[in-house]
Short mmCIF file of N, CA and C and ligand atoms in Angstrom, two decimals:
data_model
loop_
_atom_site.label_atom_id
_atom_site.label_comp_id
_atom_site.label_asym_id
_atom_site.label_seq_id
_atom_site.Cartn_x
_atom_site.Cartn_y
_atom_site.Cartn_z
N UNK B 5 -43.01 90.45 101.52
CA UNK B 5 -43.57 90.46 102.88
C UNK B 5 -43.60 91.91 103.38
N UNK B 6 -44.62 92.23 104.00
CA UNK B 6 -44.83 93.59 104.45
C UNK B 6 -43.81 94.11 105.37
N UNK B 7 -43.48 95.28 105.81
CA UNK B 7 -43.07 95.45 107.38
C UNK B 7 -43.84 94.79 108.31
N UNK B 8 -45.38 94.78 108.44
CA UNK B 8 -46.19 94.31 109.42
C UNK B 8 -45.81 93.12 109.57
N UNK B 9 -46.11 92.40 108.74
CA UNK B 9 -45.98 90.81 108.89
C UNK B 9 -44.86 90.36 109.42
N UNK B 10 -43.67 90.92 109.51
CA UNK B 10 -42.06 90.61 109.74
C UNK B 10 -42.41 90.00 111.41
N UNK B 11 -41.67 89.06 111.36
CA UNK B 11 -41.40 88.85 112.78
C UNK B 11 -41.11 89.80 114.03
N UNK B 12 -41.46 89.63 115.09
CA UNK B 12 -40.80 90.45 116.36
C UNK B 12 -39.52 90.62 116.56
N UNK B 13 -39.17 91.84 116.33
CA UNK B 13 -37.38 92.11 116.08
C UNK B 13 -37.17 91.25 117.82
N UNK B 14 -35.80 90.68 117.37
CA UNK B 14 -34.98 89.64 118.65
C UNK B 14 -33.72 90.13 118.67
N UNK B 15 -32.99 90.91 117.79
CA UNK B 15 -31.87 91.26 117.77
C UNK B 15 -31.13 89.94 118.50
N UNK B 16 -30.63 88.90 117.56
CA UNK B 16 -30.14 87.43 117.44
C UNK B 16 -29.00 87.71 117.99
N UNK B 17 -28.34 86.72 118.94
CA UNK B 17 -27.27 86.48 119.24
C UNK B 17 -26.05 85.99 118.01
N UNK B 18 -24.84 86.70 117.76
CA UNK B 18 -23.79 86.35 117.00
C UNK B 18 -22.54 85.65 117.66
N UNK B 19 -22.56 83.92 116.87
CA UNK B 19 -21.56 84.01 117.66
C UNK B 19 -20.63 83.44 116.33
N UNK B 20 -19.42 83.75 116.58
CA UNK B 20 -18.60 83.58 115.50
C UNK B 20 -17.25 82.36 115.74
N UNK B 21 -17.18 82.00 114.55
CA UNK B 21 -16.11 80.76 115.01
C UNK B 21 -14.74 80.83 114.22
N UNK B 22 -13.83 81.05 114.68
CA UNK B 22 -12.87 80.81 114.70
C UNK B 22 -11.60 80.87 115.22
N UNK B 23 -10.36 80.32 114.93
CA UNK B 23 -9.33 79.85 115.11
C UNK B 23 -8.08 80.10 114.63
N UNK B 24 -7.17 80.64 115.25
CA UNK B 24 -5.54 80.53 114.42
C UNK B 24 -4.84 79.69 113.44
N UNK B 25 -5.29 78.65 113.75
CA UNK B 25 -5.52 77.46 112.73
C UNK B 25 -6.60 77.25 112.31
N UNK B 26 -6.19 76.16 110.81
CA UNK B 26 -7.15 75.99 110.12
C UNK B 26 -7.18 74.12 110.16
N UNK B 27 -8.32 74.10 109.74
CA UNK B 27 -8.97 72.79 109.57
C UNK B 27 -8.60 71.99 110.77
N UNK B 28 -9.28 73.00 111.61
CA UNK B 28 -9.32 72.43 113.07
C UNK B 28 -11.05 72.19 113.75
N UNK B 29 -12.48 72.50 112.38
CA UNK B 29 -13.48 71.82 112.38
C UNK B 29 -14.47 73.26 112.63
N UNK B 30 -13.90 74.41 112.10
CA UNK B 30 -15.21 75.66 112.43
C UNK B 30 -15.74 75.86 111.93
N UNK B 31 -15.31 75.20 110.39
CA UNK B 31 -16.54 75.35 109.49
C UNK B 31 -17.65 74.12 109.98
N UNK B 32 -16.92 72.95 110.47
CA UNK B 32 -18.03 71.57 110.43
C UNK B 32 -18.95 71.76 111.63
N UNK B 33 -18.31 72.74 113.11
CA UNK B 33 -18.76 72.95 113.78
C UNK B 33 -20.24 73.70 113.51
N UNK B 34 -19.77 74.97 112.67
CA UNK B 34 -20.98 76.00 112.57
C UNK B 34 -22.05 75.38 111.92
N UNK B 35 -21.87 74.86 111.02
CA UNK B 35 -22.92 74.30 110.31
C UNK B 35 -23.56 73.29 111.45
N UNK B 36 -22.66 72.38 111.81
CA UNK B 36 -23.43 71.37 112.63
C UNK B 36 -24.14 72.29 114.17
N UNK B 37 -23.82 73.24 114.11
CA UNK B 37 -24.25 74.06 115.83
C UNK B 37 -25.69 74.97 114.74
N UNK B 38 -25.78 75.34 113.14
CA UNK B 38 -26.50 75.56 112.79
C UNK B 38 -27.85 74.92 112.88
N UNK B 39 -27.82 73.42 112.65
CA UNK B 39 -28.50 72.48 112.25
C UNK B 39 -29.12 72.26 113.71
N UNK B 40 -28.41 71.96 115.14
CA UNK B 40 -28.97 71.58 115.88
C UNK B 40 -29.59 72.99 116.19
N UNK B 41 -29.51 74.16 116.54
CA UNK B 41 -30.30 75.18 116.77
C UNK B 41 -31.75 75.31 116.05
N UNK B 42 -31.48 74.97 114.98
CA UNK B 42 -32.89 75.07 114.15
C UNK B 42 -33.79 74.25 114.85
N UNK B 43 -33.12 72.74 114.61
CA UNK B 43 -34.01 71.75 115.34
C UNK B 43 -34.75 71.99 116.25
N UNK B 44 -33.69 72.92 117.41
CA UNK B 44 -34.68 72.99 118.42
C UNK B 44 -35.64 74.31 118.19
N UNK B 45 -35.69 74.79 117.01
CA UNK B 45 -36.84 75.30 116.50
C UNK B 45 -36.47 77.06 116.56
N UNK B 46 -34.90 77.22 116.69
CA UNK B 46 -34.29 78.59 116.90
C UNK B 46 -34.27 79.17 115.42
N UNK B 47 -34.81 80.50 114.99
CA UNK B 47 -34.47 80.74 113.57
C UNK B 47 -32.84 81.35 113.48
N UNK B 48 -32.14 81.07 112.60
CA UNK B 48 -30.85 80.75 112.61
C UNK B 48 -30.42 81.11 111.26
N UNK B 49 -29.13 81.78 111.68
CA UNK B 49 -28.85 82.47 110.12
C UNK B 49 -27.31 82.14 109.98
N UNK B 50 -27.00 81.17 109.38
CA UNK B 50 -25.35 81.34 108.83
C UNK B 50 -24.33 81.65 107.99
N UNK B 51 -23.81 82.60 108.53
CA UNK B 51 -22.93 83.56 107.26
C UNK B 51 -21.34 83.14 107.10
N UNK B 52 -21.10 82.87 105.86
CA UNK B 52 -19.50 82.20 105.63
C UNK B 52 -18.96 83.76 105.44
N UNK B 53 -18.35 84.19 106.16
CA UNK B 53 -16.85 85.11 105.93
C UNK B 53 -15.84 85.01 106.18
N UNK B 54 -15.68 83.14 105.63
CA UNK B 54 -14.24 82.85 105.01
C UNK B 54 -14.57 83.31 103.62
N UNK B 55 -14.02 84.87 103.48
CA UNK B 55 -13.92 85.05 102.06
C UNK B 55 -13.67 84.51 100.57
N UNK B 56 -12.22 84.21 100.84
CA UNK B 56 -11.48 82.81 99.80
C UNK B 56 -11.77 81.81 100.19
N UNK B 57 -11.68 80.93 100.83
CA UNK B 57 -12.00 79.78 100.58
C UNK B 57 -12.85 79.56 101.30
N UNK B 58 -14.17 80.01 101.19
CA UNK B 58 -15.60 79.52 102.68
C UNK B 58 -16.09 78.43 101.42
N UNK B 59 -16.24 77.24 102.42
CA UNK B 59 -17.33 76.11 102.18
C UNK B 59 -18.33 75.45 102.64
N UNK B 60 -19.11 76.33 103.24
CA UNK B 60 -20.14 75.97 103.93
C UNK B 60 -21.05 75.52 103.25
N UNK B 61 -21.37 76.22 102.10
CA UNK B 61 -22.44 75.92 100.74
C UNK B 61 -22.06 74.39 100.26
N UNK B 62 -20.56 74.15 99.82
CA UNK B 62 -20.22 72.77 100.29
C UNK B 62 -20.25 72.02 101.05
N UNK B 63 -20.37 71.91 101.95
CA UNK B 63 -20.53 70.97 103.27
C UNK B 63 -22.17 71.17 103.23
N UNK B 64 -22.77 71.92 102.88
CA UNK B 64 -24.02 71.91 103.10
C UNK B 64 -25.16 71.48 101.78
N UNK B 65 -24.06 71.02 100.33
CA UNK B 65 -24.44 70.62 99.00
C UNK B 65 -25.44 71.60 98.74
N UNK B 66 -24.90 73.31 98.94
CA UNK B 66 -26.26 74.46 98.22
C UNK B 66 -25.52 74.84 97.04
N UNK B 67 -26.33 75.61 96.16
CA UNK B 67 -25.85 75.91 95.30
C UNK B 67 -26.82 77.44 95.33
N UNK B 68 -25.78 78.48 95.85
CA UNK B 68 -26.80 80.04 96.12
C UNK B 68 -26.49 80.51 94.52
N UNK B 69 -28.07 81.24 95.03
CA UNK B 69 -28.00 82.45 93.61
C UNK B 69 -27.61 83.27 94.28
N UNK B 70 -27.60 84.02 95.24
CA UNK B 70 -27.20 85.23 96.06
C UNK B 70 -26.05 85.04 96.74
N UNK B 71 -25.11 85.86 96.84
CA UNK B 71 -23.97 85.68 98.12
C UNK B 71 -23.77 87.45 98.67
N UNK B 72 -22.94 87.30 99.52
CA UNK B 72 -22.55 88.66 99.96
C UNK B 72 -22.29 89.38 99.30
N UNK B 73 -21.58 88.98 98.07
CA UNK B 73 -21.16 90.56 96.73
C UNK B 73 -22.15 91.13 96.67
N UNK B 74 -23.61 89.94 95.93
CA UNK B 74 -24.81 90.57 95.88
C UNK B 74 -25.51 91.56 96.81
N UNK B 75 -25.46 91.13 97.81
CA UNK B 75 -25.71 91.78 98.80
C UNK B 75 -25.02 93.58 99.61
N UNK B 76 -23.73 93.17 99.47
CA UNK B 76 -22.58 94.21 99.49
C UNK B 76 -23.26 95.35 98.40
N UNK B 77 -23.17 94.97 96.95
CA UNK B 77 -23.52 95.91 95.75
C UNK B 77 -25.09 96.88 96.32
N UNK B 78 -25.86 95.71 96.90
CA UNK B 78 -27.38 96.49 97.02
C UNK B 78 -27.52 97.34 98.31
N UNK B 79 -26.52 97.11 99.24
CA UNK B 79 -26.66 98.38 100.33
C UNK B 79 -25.28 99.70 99.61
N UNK B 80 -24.82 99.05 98.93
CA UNK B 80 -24.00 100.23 98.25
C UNK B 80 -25.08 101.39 97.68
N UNK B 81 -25.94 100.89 96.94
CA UNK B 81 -27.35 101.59 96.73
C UNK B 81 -28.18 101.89 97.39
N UNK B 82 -28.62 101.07 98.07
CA UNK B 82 -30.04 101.29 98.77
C UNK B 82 -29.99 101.41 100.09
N UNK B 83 -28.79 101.28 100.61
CA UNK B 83 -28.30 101.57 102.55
C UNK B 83 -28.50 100.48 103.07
N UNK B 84 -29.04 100.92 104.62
CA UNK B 84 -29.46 99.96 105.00
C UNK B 84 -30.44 99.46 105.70
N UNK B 85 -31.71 99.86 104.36
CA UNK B 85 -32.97 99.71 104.14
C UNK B 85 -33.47 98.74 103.34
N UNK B 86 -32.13 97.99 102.66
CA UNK B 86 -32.63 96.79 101.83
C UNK B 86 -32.47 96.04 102.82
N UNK B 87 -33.28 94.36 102.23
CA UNK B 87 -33.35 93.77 102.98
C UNK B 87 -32.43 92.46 102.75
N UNK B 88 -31.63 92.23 104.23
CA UNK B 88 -30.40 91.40 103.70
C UNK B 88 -31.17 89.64 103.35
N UNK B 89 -31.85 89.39 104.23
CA UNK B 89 -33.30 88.33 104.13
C UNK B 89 -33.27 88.00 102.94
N UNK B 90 -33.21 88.93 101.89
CA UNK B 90 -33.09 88.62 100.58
C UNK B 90 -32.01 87.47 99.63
N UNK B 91 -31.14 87.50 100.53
CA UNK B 91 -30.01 87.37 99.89
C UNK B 91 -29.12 86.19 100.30
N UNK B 92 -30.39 85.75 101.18
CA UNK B 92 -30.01 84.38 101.69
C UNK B 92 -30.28 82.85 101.27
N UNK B 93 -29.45 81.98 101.14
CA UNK B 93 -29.83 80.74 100.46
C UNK B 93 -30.58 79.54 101.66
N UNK B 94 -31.83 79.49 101.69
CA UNK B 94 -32.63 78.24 102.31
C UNK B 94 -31.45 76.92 102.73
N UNK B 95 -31.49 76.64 103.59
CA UNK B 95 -31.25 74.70 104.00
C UNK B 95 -32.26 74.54 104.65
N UNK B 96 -32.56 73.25 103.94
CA UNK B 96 -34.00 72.24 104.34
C UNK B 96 -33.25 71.10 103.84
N UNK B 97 -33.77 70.23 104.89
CA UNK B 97 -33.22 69.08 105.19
C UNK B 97 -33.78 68.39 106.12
N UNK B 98 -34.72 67.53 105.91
CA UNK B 98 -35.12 66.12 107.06
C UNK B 98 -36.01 67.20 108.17
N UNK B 99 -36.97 68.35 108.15
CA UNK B 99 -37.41 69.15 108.54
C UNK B 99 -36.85 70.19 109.10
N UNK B 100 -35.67 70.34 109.31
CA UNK B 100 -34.08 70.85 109.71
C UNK B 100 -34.11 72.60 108.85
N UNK B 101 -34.69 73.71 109.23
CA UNK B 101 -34.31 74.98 108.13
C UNK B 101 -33.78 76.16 108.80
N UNK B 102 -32.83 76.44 108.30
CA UNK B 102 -31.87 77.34 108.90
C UNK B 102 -31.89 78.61 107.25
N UNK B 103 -30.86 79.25 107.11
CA UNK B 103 -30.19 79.97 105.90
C UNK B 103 -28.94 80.12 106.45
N UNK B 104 -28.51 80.47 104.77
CA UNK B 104 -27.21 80.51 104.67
C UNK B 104 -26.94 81.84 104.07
N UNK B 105 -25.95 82.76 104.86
CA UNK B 105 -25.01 83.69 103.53
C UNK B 105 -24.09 83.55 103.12
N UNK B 106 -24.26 83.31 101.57
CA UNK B 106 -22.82 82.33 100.96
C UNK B 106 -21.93 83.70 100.45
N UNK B 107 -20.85 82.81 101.02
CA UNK B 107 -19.69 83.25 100.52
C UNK B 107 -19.55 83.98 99.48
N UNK B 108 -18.84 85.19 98.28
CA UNK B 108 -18.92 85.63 97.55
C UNK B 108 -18.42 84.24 96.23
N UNK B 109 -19.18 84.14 95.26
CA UNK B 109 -18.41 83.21 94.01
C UNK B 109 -17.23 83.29 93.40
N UNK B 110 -16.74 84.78 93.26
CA UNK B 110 -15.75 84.77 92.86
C UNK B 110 -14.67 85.71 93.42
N UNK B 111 -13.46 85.63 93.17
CA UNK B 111 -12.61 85.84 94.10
C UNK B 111 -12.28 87.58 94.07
N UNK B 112 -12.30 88.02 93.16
CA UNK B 112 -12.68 89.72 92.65
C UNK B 112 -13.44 90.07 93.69
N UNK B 113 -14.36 89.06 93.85
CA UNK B 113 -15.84 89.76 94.69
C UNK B 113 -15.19 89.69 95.85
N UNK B 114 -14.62 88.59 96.37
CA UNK B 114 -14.50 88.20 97.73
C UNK B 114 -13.07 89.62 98.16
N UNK B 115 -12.04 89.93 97.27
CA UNK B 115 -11.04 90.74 97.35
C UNK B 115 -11.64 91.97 97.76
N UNK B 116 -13.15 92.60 96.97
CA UNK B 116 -13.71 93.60 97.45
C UNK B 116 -14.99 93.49 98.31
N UNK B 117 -14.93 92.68 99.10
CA UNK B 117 -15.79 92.88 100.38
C UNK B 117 -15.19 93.57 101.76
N UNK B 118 -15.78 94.92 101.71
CA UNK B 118 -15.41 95.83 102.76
C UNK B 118 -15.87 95.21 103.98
N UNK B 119 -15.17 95.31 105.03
CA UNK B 119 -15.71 94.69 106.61
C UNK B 119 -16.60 95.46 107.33
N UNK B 120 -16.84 96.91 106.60
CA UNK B 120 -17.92 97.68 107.01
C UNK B 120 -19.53 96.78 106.63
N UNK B 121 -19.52 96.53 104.95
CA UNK B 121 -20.70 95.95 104.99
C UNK B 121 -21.16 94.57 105.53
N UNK B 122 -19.92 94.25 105.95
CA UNK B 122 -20.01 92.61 106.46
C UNK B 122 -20.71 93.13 107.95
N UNK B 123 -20.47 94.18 108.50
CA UNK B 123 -20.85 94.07 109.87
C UNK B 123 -22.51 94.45 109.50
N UNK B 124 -22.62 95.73 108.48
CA UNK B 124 -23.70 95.82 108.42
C UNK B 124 -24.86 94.83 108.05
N UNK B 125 -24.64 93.76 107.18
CA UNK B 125 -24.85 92.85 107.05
C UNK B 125 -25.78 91.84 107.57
N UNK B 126 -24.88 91.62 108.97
CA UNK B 126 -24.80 90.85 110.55
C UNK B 126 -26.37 91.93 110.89
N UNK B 127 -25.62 93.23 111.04
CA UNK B 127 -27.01 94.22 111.74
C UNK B 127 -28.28 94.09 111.10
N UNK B 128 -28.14 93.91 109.95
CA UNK B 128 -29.74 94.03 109.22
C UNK B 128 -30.04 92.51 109.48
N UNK B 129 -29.48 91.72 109.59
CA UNK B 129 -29.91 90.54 109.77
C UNK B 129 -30.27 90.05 111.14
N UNK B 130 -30.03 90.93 112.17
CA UNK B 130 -30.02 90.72 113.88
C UNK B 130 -31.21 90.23 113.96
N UNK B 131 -32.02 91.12 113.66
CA UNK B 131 -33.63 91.31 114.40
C UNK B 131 -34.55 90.50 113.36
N UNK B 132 -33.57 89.60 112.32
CA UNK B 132 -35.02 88.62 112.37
C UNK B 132 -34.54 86.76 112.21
N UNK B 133 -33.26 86.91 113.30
CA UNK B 133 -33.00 85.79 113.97
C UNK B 133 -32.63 85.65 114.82
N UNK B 134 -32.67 84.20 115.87
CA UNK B 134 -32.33 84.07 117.33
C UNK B 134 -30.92 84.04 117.08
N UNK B 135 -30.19 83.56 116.27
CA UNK B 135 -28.94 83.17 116.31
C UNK B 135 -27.88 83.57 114.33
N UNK B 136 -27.05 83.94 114.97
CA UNK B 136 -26.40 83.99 113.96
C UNK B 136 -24.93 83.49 114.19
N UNK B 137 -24.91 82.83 113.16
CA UNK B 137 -23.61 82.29 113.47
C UNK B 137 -22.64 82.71 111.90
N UNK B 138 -21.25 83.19 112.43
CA UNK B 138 -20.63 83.35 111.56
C UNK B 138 -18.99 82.47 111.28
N UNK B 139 -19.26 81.68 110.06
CA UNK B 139 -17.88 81.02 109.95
C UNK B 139 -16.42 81.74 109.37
N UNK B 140 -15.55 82.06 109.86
CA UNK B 140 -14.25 82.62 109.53
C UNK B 140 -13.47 82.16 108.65
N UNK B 141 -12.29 82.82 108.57
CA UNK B 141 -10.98 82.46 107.92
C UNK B 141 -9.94 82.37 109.37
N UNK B 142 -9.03 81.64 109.33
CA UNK B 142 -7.91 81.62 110.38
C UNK B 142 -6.78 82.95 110.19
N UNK B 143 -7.28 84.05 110.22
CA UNK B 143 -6.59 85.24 110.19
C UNK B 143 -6.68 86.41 110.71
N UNK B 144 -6.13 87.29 111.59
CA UNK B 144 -6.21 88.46 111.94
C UNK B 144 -6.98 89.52 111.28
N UNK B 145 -7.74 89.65 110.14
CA UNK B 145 -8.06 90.52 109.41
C UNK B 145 -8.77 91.69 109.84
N UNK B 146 -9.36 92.48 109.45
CA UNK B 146 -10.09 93.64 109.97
C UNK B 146 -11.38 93.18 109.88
N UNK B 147 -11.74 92.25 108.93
CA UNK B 147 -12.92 91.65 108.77
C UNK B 147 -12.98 90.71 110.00
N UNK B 148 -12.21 89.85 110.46
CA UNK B 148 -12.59 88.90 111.20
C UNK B 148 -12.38 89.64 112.85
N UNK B 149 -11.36 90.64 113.13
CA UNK B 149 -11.94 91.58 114.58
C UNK B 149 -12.79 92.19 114.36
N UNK B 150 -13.56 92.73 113.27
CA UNK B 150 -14.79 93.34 113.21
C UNK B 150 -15.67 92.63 113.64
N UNK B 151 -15.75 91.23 113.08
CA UNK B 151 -16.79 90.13 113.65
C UNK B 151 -16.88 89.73 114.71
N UNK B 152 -15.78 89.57 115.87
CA UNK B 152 -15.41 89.05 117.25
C UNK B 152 -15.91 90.60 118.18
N UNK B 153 -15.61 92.04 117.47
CA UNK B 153 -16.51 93.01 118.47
C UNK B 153 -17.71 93.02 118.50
N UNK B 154 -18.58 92.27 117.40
CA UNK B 154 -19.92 92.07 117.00
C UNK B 154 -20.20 90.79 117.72
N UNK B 155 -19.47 90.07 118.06
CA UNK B 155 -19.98 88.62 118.43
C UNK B 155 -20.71 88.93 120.19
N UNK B 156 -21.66 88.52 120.14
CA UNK B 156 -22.47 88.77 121.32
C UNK B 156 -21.49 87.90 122.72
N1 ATP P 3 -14.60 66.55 115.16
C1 ATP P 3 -14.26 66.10 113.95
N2 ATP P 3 -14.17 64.78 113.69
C2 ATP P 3 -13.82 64.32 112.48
N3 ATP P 3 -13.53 65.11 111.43
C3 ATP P 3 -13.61 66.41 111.62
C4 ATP P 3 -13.96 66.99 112.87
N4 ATP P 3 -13.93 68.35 112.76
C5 ATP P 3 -13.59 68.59 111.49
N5 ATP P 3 -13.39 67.45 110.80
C6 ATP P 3 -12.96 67.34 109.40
O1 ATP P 3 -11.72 68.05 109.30
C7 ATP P 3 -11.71 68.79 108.08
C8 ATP P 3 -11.51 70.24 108.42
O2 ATP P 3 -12.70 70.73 109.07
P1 ATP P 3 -13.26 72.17 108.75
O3 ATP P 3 -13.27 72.44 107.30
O4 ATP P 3 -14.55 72.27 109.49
O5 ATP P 3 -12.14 73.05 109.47
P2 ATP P 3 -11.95 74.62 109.44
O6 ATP P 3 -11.37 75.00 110.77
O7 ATP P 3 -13.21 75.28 109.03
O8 ATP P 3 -10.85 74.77 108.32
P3 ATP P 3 -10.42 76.11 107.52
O9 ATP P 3 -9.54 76.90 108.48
O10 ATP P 3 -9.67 75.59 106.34
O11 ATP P 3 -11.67 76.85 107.18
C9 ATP P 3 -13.00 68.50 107.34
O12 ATP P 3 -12.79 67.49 106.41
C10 ATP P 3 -13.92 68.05 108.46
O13 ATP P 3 -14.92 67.18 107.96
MG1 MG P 4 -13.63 76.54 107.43
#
């Protein structure tokens, strides 16, 4: 897709979910606050940075070729002029389409995801959705206050 053709940058609202505790429903939430946003016809982007254990791709039965490592590796190269759009896995469902950024596959990957590119990430992805929603881990991390100063 060209630059031209790209949608009207919206710089998307982020809002991020989580909790001190766990399996208290932020993953079931996001996805389900994913699903109804689309519906009402919002383009919608959801990113798992529960590093270790994110299951959104589960709860959502995807199976990505792309996740954040991928993604992480190609602005290591190319800045942040690639396009993160890329690197996102489709949900379609009952006319229902949102994306997903899955989680890293393996746990190496997930150990080296810097919270710098996670924010950058979020940024390249602002301006070509209304909404972004990001699912957590229940932990203090630098990754997850990085995400809550980013959360609109
Ligand atoms: N409102 C709810 N009613 C019934 N079951 C729920 C509700 N919210 C969550 N659950 C169930 O509770 C379990 C935990 O939910 P979920 O995985 O969304 O929590 P979480 O906060 O993301 O957990 P974690 O901290 O481990 O990531 C899941 O099996 C989910 O289906
Ligand atoms: Mg969860």
């Amino acid at each position: 897709m060209s630059t031209e053709s790209r949608p009207t940058p919206v710089n998307g609202i982020v809002i991020t979910f989580f909790s001190t505790a766990s399996a208290v429903g932020k993953t079931l939430v996001a996805c389900n606050m994913a699903s109804e946003l689309a519906r009402e016809g919002y383009r919608v982007c959801l990113a798992d940075f529960d590093l270790q254990f994110g299951d959104v791709c589960h709860f959502l039965k995807l199976q990505p070729e792309k996740t954040l490592a991928d993604l992480q590796r190609t602005m290591q190269v190319e800045g942040d002029s690639c396009r993160a759009e890329d690197f996102l896995t489709p949900y379609e469902r009952e006319g229902v389409h949102f994306d997903v950024l899955a989680v890293p596959k393996l746990l190496e990957e997930a150990y080296n995801i810097h919270h710098e590119y996670a924010v950058r990430a979020v940024r390249n992805l602002q301006p070509h959705y209304d909404y972004i929603l990001v699912d957590m881990a229940s932990m203090f991390s630098t990754l997850n206050l990085a995400m809550l100063d980013l959360s609109t």
